[in-house]
PDB file of C-alpha atoms in Angstrom:
ATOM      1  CA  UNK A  20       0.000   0.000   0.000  1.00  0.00           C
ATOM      2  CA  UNK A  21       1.755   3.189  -1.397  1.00  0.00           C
ATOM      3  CA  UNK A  22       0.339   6.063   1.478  1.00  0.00           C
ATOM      4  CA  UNK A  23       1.342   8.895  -0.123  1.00  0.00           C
ATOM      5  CA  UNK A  24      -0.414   9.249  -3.077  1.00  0.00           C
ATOM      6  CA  UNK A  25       0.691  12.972  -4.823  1.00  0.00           C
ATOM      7  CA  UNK A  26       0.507  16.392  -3.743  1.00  0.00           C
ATOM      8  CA  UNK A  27      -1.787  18.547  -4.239  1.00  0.00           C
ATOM      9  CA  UNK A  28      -0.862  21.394  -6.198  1.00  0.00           C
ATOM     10  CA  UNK A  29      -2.966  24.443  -6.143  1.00  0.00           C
ATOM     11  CA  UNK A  30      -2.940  28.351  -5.199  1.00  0.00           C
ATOM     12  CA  UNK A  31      -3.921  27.671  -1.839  1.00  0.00           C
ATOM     13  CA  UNK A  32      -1.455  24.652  -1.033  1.00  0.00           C
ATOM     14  CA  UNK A  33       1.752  26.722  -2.121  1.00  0.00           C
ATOM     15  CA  UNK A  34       1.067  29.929  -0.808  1.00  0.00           C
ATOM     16  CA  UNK A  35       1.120  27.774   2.605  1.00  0.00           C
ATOM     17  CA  UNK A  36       3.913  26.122   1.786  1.00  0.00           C
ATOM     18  CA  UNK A  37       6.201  29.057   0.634  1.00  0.00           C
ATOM     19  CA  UNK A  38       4.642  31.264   4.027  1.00  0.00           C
ATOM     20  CA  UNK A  39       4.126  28.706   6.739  1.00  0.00           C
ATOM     21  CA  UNK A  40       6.390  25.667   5.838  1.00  0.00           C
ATOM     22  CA  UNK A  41       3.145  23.391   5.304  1.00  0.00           C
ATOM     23  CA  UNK A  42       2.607  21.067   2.241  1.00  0.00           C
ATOM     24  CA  UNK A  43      -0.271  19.328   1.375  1.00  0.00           C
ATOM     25  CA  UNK A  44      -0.772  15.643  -0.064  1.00  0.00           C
ATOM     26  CA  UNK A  45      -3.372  13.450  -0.981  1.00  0.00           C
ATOM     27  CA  UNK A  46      -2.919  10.270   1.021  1.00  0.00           C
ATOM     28  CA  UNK A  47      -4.547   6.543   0.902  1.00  0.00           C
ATOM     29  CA  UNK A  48      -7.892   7.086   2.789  1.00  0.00           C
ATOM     30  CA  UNK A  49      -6.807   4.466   5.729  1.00  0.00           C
ATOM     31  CA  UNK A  50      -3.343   6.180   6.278  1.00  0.00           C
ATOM     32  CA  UNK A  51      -2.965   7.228   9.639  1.00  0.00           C
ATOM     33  CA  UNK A  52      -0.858  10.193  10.949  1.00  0.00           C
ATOM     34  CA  UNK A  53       1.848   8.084  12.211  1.00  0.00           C
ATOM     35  CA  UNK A  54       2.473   6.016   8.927  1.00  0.00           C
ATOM     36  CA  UNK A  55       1.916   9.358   7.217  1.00  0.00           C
ATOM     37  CA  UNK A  56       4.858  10.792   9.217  1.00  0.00           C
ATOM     38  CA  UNK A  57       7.024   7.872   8.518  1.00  0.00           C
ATOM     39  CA  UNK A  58       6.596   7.721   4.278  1.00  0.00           C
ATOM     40  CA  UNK A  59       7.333  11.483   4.363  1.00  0.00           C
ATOM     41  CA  UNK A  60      10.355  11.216   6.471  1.00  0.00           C
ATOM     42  CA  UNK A  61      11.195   8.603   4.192  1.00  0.00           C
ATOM     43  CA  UNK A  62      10.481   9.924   0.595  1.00  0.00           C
ATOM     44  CA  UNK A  63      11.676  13.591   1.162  1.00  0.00           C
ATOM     45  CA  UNK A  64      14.268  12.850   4.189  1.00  0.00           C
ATOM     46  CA  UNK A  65      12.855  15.740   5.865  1.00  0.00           C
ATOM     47  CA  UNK A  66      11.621  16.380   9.775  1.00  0.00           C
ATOM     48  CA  UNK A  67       7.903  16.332  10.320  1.00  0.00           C
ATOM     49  CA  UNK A  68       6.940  18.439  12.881  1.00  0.00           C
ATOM     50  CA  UNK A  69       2.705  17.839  12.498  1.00  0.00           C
ATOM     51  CA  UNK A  70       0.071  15.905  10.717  1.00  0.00           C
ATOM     52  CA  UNK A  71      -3.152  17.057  10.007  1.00  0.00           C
ATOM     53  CA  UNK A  72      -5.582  14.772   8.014  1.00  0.00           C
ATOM     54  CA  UNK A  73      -8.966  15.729   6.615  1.00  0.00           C
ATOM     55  CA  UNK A  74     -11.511  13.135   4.602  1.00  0.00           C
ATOM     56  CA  UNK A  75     -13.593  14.605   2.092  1.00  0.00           C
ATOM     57  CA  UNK A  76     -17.043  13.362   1.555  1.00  0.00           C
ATOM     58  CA  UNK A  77     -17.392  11.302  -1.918  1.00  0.00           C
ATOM     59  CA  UNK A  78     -19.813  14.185  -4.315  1.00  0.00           C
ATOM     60  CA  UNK A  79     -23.067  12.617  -5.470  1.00  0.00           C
ATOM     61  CA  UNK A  80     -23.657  13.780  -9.257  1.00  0.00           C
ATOM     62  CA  UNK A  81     -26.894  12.935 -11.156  1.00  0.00           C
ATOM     63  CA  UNK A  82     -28.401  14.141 -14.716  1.00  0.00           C
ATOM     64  CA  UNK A  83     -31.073  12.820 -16.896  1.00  0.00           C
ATOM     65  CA  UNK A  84     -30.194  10.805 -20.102  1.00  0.00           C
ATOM     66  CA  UNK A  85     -32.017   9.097 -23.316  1.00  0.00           C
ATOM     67  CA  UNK A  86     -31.304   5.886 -21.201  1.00  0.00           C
ATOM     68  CA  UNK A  87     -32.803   7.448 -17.956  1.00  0.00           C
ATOM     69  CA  UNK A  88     -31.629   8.589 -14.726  1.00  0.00           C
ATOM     70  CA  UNK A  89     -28.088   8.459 -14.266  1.00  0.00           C
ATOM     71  CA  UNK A  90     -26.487   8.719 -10.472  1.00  0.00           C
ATOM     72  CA  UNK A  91     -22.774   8.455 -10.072  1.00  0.00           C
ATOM     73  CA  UNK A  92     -20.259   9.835  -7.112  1.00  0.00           C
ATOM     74  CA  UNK A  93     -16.582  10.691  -6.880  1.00  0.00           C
ATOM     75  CA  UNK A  94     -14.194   8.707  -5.021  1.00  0.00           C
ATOM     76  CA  UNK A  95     -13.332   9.328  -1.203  1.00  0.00           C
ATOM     77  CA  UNK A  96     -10.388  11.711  -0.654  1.00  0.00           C
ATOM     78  CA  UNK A  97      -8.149  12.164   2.146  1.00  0.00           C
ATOM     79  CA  UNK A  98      -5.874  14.925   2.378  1.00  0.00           C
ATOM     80  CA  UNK A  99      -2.874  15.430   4.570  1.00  0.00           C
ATOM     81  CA  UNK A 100      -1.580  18.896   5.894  1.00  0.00           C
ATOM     82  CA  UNK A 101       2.205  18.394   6.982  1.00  0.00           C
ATOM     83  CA  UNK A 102       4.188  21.086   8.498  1.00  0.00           C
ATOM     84  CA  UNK A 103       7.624  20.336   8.685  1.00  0.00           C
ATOM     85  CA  UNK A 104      10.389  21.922  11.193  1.00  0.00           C
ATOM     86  CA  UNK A 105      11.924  25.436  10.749  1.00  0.00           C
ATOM     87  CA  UNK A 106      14.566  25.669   8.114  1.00  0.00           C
ATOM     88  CA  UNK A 107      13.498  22.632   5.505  1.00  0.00           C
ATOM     89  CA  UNK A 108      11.889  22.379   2.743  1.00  0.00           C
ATOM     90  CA  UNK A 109      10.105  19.619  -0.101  1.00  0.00           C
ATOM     91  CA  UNK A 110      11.113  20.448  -3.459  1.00  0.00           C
ATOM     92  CA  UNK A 111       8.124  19.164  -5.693  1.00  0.00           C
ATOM     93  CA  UNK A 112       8.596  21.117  -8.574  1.00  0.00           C
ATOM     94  CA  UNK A 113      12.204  20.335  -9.226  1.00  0.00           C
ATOM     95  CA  UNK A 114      11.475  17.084 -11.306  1.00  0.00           C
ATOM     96  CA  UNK A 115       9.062  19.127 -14.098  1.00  0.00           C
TER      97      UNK A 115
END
């Protein structure tokens, strides 16, 4: 089971990155904090300082087709908010 899964990568994630030293990343939905600590320390050989995890809800979508009425949702997502200690960094766009 690979827990990290990629990070997320939008305005609000860097701004918090490059201001409070906190990335974001989307994890595998039974990851918990302490295996979460351990595959960052691991993958980016950094120092975790906190883990904060949030699930969000799967989105229920439905429209109306030839065929009928068609339901379908979006997959469960669980994000992970990891500030690291004062002075390092995670480099994730120097492979692009």
């Amino acid at each position: 089971m690979s827990i990290i899964l990629r990070p997320v990568i939008t305005e609000k994630a860097t701004n918090d990155s490059e201001k409070n030293n906190r990335y974001a990343f989307f994890v595998h939905p039974k990851a918990n904090k302490i295996q979460i600590k351990d595959a960052i320390k691991e993958t980016y050989g950094v120092d975790v300082l906190e883990v904060r995890t949030l699930i969000s809800a799967p989105k229920i979508k439905s429209r109306y087709t030839k065929k009928g009425f068609q339901t379908g949702k979006t997959n469960k997502l669980k994000k992970a908010i990891v500030q690291l200690e004062e002075g390092q960094e995670i480099d994730l766009y120097g492979n692009i």
